[in-house]
Short mmCIF file of C-alpha atoms and ligand atoms in Angstrom, two decimals:
data_model
loop_
_atom_site.label_atom_id
_atom_site.label_comp_id
_atom_site.label_asym_id
_atom_site.label_seq_id
_atom_site.Cartn_x
_atom_site.Cartn_y
_atom_site.Cartn_z
CA MET A 1 -112.70 96.54 153.83
CA ARG A 2 -111.64 95.99 157.46
CA LEU A 3 -108.96 98.66 158.06
CA VAL A 4 -106.77 99.11 161.12
CA VAL A 5 -105.51 102.69 161.56
CA ILE A 6 -102.53 102.82 163.88
CA GLY A 7 -101.97 106.29 165.38
CA ALA A 8 -105.72 106.96 165.09
CA THR A 9 -105.66 109.71 167.75
CA GLY A 10 -102.91 111.65 165.95
CA ARG A 11 -103.11 114.73 163.67
CA THR A 12 -102.99 112.61 160.51
CA GLY A 13 -104.41 109.39 161.96
CA GLY A 14 -107.61 111.17 162.90
CA GLU A 15 -108.11 112.39 159.34
CA ILE A 16 -107.45 108.84 158.07
CA VAL A 17 -110.16 107.48 160.38
CA ALA A 18 -112.58 110.12 159.04
CA GLU A 19 -111.65 109.49 155.37
CA ALA A 20 -111.88 105.65 155.64
CA SER A 21 -115.15 105.85 157.57
CA ASP A 22 -116.63 108.28 154.96
CA ARG A 23 -115.72 105.72 152.31
CA GLY A 24 -117.68 103.00 154.17
CA HIS A 25 -114.74 100.94 155.41
CA ASP A 26 -115.01 99.03 158.71
CA VAL A 27 -112.37 101.01 160.70
CA VAL A 28 -110.62 100.03 163.94
CA GLY A 29 -108.15 102.41 165.56
CA VAL A 30 -105.00 101.85 167.63
CA ALA A 31 -102.99 104.36 169.68
CA THR A 32 -101.03 104.31 172.88
CA GLU A 33 -104.22 104.45 174.91
CA ALA A 34 -107.80 103.53 174.31
CA ALA A 35 -110.08 106.28 172.97
CA THR A 36 -112.96 106.93 170.61
CA ILE A 37 -112.49 108.97 167.38
CA GLU A 38 -115.37 109.74 164.98
CA SER A 39 -117.33 106.98 166.83
CA VAL A 40 -114.54 104.48 165.93
CA ASP A 41 -113.04 102.39 168.77
CA VAL A 42 -109.41 103.00 169.40
CA HIS A 43 -107.56 100.18 171.10
CA PRO A 44 -104.32 100.43 173.04
CA SER A 45 -101.26 99.33 171.00
CA ASP A 46 -100.74 96.34 173.44
CA ASP A 47 -103.78 94.83 171.68
CA LEU A 48 -102.47 95.38 168.16
CA ALA A 49 -101.84 91.61 167.44
CA GLU A 50 -105.43 90.82 168.31
CA VAL A 51 -106.86 93.86 166.39
CA LEU A 52 -104.97 92.79 163.29
CA GLU A 53 -106.66 89.42 163.13
CA GLY A 54 -108.89 89.33 160.04
CA ALA A 55 -107.96 92.87 158.89
CA ASP A 56 -107.62 93.53 155.12
CA ALA A 57 -104.93 96.24 155.66
CA ALA A 58 -103.24 98.39 158.30
CA ILE A 59 -102.20 102.08 157.93
CA ASP A 60 -99.60 103.35 160.35
CA PHE A 61 -98.79 107.01 161.06
CA THR A 62 -96.99 107.03 164.43
CA VAL A 63 -93.28 107.19 165.35
CA PRO A 64 -90.40 105.20 163.84
CA ASP A 65 -89.69 102.97 166.88
CA ALA A 66 -93.33 102.00 167.34
CA SER A 67 -93.75 101.49 163.54
CA ARG A 68 -90.98 98.95 163.54
CA GLU A 69 -92.92 96.82 165.96
CA HIS A 70 -96.21 97.46 164.11
CA ALA A 71 -94.64 96.26 160.86
CA ALA A 72 -93.33 93.07 162.46
CA LEU A 73 -96.81 92.37 163.93
CA ALA A 74 -98.48 93.05 160.55
CA ALA A 75 -96.08 90.57 158.94
CA GLU A 76 -96.87 87.94 161.58
CA ALA A 77 -100.62 88.53 161.12
CA GLY A 78 -100.32 88.42 157.31
CA VAL A 79 -101.85 91.93 156.97
CA PRO A 80 -100.86 94.30 154.15
CA TYR A 81 -99.15 97.28 155.77
CA VAL A 82 -99.17 100.98 154.61
CA VAL A 83 -96.69 103.22 156.50
CA GLY A 84 -96.61 107.01 156.44
CA THR A 85 -94.40 107.43 159.50
CA THR A 86 -91.19 109.31 158.58
CA GLY A 87 -87.68 109.54 160.20
CA PHE A 88 -86.62 105.85 160.12
CA ASP A 89 -82.93 105.08 160.63
CA GLU A 90 -81.25 102.22 158.76
CA GLN A 91 -82.30 99.63 161.37
CA GLY A 92 -85.87 100.89 161.08
CA MET A 93 -85.81 100.59 157.29
CA SER A 94 -84.43 97.09 157.45
CA THR A 95 -87.24 96.02 159.75
CA LEU A 96 -89.76 97.31 157.21
CA ARG A 97 -87.93 95.57 154.38
CA GLU A 98 -88.00 92.33 156.39
CA ALA A 99 -91.72 92.65 156.88
CA SER A 100 -92.12 93.04 153.06
CA GLU A 101 -90.80 89.49 152.68
CA SER A 102 -94.00 88.19 154.25
CA VAL A 103 -96.66 90.79 153.38
CA PRO A 104 -97.12 93.68 150.95
CA VAL A 105 -95.56 96.85 152.46
CA LEU A 106 -96.14 100.26 150.96
CA LYS A 107 -94.05 103.15 152.33
CA ALA A 108 -94.24 106.75 151.23
CA SER A 109 -92.83 109.91 152.81
CA ASN A 110 -95.81 111.81 151.34
CA PHE A 111 -99.23 110.55 150.43
CA ALA A 112 -100.32 113.79 148.59
CA ARG A 113 -100.77 113.16 144.87
CA GLY A 114 -99.43 116.64 144.20
CA VAL A 115 -96.14 115.68 145.75
CA GLN A 116 -95.79 112.73 143.39
CA ALA A 117 -96.28 115.24 140.54
CA LEU A 118 -93.77 117.63 142.10
CA LEU A 119 -91.13 114.81 142.13
CA GLN A 120 -91.60 114.31 138.35
CA VAL A 121 -91.43 118.05 137.68
CA VAL A 122 -88.31 118.47 139.88
CA GLU A 123 -86.57 115.61 138.02
CA ALA A 124 -87.43 117.23 134.67
CA GLY A 125 -86.34 120.68 135.86
CA VAL A 126 -82.98 119.55 137.23
CA GLU A 127 -82.27 117.57 134.06
CA ALA A 128 -83.24 120.56 131.85
CA LEU A 129 -81.05 122.98 133.82
CA PRO A 130 -77.63 121.43 134.31
CA GLY A 131 -75.29 123.52 136.51
CA TYR A 132 -78.13 125.50 138.12
CA ASP A 133 -77.92 125.85 141.89
CA VAL A 134 -80.57 123.85 143.73
CA GLU A 135 -81.87 124.95 147.16
CA LEU A 136 -84.72 123.28 149.08
CA THR A 137 -86.88 124.87 151.78
CA GLU A 138 -89.48 122.94 153.76
CA THR A 139 -91.91 124.27 156.35
CA HIS A 140 -94.03 122.27 158.81
CA HIS A 141 -96.05 122.75 162.00
CA ASN A 142 -94.23 123.17 165.34
CA GLY A 143 -95.16 119.60 166.45
CA LYS A 144 -93.08 117.81 163.78
CA ARG A 145 -90.28 115.76 165.28
CA ASP A 146 -88.00 114.84 162.35
CA ALA A 147 -86.04 117.31 160.20
CA PRO A 148 -85.61 117.62 157.26
CA SER A 149 -88.96 116.07 156.46
CA GLY A 150 -89.12 112.61 154.79
CA THR A 151 -90.47 114.38 151.70
CA ALA A 152 -87.48 116.72 151.64
CA ASN A 153 -85.20 113.71 151.68
CA THR A 154 -87.16 112.07 148.84
CA ILE A 155 -86.85 115.29 146.79
CA LEU A 156 -83.09 115.42 147.47
CA ASP A 157 -82.73 111.79 146.26
CA VAL A 158 -84.59 112.78 143.04
CA VAL A 159 -82.22 115.72 142.56
CA ASP A 160 -79.19 113.39 143.03
CA GLU A 161 -80.61 110.88 140.56
CA ALA A 162 -81.26 113.63 137.97
CA ARG A 163 -77.73 115.04 138.41
CA GLU A 164 -76.21 111.55 138.50
CA GLU A 165 -74.15 112.50 141.58
CA SER A 166 -74.59 112.84 145.32
CA LEU A 167 -74.68 116.53 146.06
CA ASP A 168 -73.49 117.69 149.54
CA ARG A 169 -76.62 118.35 151.60
CA THR A 170 -75.79 121.64 153.31
CA HIS A 171 -78.23 122.21 156.26
CA GLY A 172 -78.55 125.95 156.76
CA ARG A 173 -75.55 128.19 156.55
CA GLU A 174 -73.84 130.27 159.18
CA GLY A 175 -70.68 132.38 159.15
CA GLU A 176 -68.24 132.60 156.25
CA HIS A 177 -69.12 130.07 153.58
CA LEU A 178 -68.86 130.35 149.84
CA ARG A 179 -71.38 128.16 148.04
CA ASP A 180 -69.74 125.24 146.27
CA GLU A 181 -71.31 123.81 143.03
CA SER A 182 -71.45 120.38 144.65
CA GLU A 183 -73.87 121.69 147.36
CA VAL A 184 -77.61 121.54 147.67
CA GLY A 185 -78.86 123.84 150.43
CA VAL A 186 -81.53 122.40 152.76
CA HIS A 187 -83.55 124.86 154.90
CA VAL A 188 -86.04 123.83 157.52
CA ARG A 189 -88.76 125.95 159.23
CA ARG A 190 -91.03 124.78 162.01
CA ALA A 191 -93.90 127.12 162.84
CA GLY A 192 -97.58 127.26 163.73
CA ASN A 193 -99.86 124.70 162.20
CA VAL A 194 -98.41 124.62 158.64
CA ARG A 195 -99.51 121.24 157.16
CA GLY A 196 -96.44 120.94 154.96
CA GLU A 197 -94.75 123.06 152.30
CA HIS A 198 -91.80 122.16 150.01
CA GLU A 199 -90.09 124.60 147.65
CA VAL A 200 -87.34 123.67 145.24
CA MET A 201 -85.37 126.67 143.77
CA LEU A 202 -83.32 126.28 140.63
CA ALA A 203 -81.17 129.33 140.05
CA GLY A 204 -78.62 130.27 137.41
CA ASN A 205 -77.98 132.38 134.29
CA ASP A 206 -79.96 135.40 135.55
CA GLU A 207 -83.11 133.42 136.11
CA VAL A 208 -84.80 131.55 138.95
CA VAL A 209 -87.40 128.71 138.74
CA THR A 210 -89.29 127.77 141.93
CA LEU A 211 -91.39 124.65 142.20
CA THR A 212 -93.66 124.56 145.27
CA HIS A 213 -96.12 122.14 146.83
CA ARG A 214 -98.27 123.12 149.72
CA ALA A 215 -100.64 120.82 151.57
CA GLU A 216 -103.64 122.82 152.61
CA SER A 217 -105.23 120.08 154.72
CA ARG A 218 -104.09 116.81 156.26
CA ARG A 219 -107.02 115.23 154.50
CA VAL A 220 -104.91 115.05 151.36
CA PHE A 221 -102.47 112.65 153.12
CA ALA A 222 -105.45 110.67 154.49
CA ALA A 223 -107.04 110.26 151.11
CA GLY A 224 -103.76 109.07 149.61
CA ALA A 225 -103.09 106.67 152.43
CA VAL A 226 -106.61 105.10 152.16
CA ASP A 227 -106.15 104.92 148.37
CA ALA A 228 -102.86 103.07 149.01
CA ALA A 229 -104.49 100.64 151.48
CA GLU A 230 -107.35 99.85 149.04
CA TRP A 231 -104.82 99.18 146.32
CA LEU A 232 -102.45 97.11 148.56
CA ALA A 233 -105.09 94.73 150.02
CA GLY A 234 -104.73 91.38 148.37
CA ARG A 235 -101.43 92.01 146.64
CA GLU A 236 -98.39 89.76 146.88
CA ALA A 237 -95.75 90.29 149.54
CA GLY A 238 -93.15 92.84 148.46
CA TRP A 239 -92.02 96.44 148.68
CA TYR A 240 -94.23 99.13 147.06
CA ASP A 241 -94.34 102.90 147.01
CA PHE A 242 -97.15 105.36 146.46
CA ALA A 243 -96.29 105.79 142.72
CA ASP A 244 -97.12 102.03 142.30
CA ALA A 245 -100.63 102.67 143.79
CA LEU A 246 -101.19 105.74 141.63
N1 NAP B 1 -96.31 110.21 154.66
C1 NAP B 1 -97.07 111.27 154.77
O1 NAP B 1 -97.81 111.67 153.83
C2 NAP B 1 -97.19 111.95 156.11
C3 NAP B 1 -98.08 113.05 156.31
C4 NAP B 1 -98.15 113.58 157.58
C5 NAP B 1 -97.39 113.06 158.65
N2 NAP B 1 -96.55 112.03 158.40
C6 NAP B 1 -95.73 111.36 159.46
O2 NAP B 1 -96.68 110.58 160.21
C7 NAP B 1 -96.15 110.48 161.54
C8 NAP B 1 -97.26 110.94 162.52
O3 NAP B 1 -97.49 112.32 162.35
P1 NAP B 1 -98.65 113.13 163.11
O4 NAP B 1 -98.35 114.56 162.90
O5 NAP B 1 -99.99 112.61 162.75
O6 NAP B 1 -98.28 112.73 164.62
P2 NAP B 1 -99.07 112.91 165.94
O7 NAP B 1 -100.19 113.86 165.81
O8 NAP B 1 -98.10 113.09 167.03
O9 NAP B 1 -99.77 111.45 166.18
C9 NAP B 1 -99.03 110.32 166.54
C10 NAP B 1 -99.96 109.13 166.73
O10 NAP B 1 -99.14 108.01 166.94
C11 NAP B 1 -99.60 107.41 168.18
N3 NAP B 1 -98.47 106.74 168.78
C12 NAP B 1 -97.31 107.31 169.25
N4 NAP B 1 -96.51 106.33 169.76
C13 NAP B 1 -97.22 105.18 169.63
C14 NAP B 1 -96.92 103.82 169.99
N5 NAP B 1 -95.82 103.51 170.62
N6 NAP B 1 -97.84 102.89 169.64
C15 NAP B 1 -99.02 103.23 169.01
N7 NAP B 1 -99.37 104.45 168.70
C16 NAP B 1 -98.38 105.43 169.01
C17 NAP B 1 -100.18 108.54 169.00
O11 NAP B 1 -101.05 107.99 169.97
P3 NAP B 1 -101.30 108.71 171.38
O12 NAP B 1 -101.94 110.00 171.02
O13 NAP B 1 -102.17 107.79 172.09
O14 NAP B 1 -99.91 108.81 172.00
C18 NAP B 1 -100.91 109.35 167.96
O15 NAP B 1 -102.12 108.71 167.63
C19 NAP B 1 -94.93 111.35 161.58
O16 NAP B 1 -93.76 110.52 161.36
C20 NAP B 1 -95.10 112.33 160.45
O17 NAP B 1 -93.87 112.79 159.88
C21 NAP B 1 -96.40 111.48 157.14
#
């Protein structure tokens, strides 16, 4: 498969290039500037339209503003588009949705299979424990831009669905504040080179349940993203998520 990796020089993009090359795909990279990663040619993003010609799929792990442009170019070129970039605002999301009218678009805030399992377990736990307090803590490396993480927001959406209400997302606490039952606490840590950790605490009735996922290598995101691209190539235009591919 001819695969374009956008953000190939990045922390995650580099792992995607390695994973896709190991699987025998014909990989071409794109980043802000030309480079070589794992003996794969990386082209500057100005050349993206040209690089997309004849590609079977593109995988994008960059920044939201750039990904909007990449999605539009993938749509123009008719190339299935997998996006792992997080932190999109509403405008960004609508650009991605627009692209999905012309090509298949698969977006996931987390390409680790374990996180998909965590989402199912969180849903079951919240449903089984009505009235329990829910608190979420996520930790990532000190180079992460957006907070809370895209995965944290996905987990919070699952909690809302399971509770059938929108809980108040309370980001950290300071000063006098008595916890309200409509709150879900959200706590963010940024330190060192932590790949990504999410912990959901359910507490009530003299007991505490904690559900944790910890990514131990970025390769797990890379493997999931390449799985997604392999699955997406050749599908009909539309909007897909990682659970569809799994
Ligand atoms: N969904 C998931 O499973 C998952 C997992 C991990 C990370 N992420 C998300 O993926 C994104 C990237 O994370 P990261 O830690 O890999 O970031 P990173 O190390 O900072 O890498 C960013 C990459 O994007 C490229 N880039 C930046 N601006 C660009 C532009 N305008 N055009 C083309 N390329 C551009 C950079 O190229 P240069 O080096 O040339 O500037 C670099 O290759 C973040 O949004 C992060 O939250 C998602």
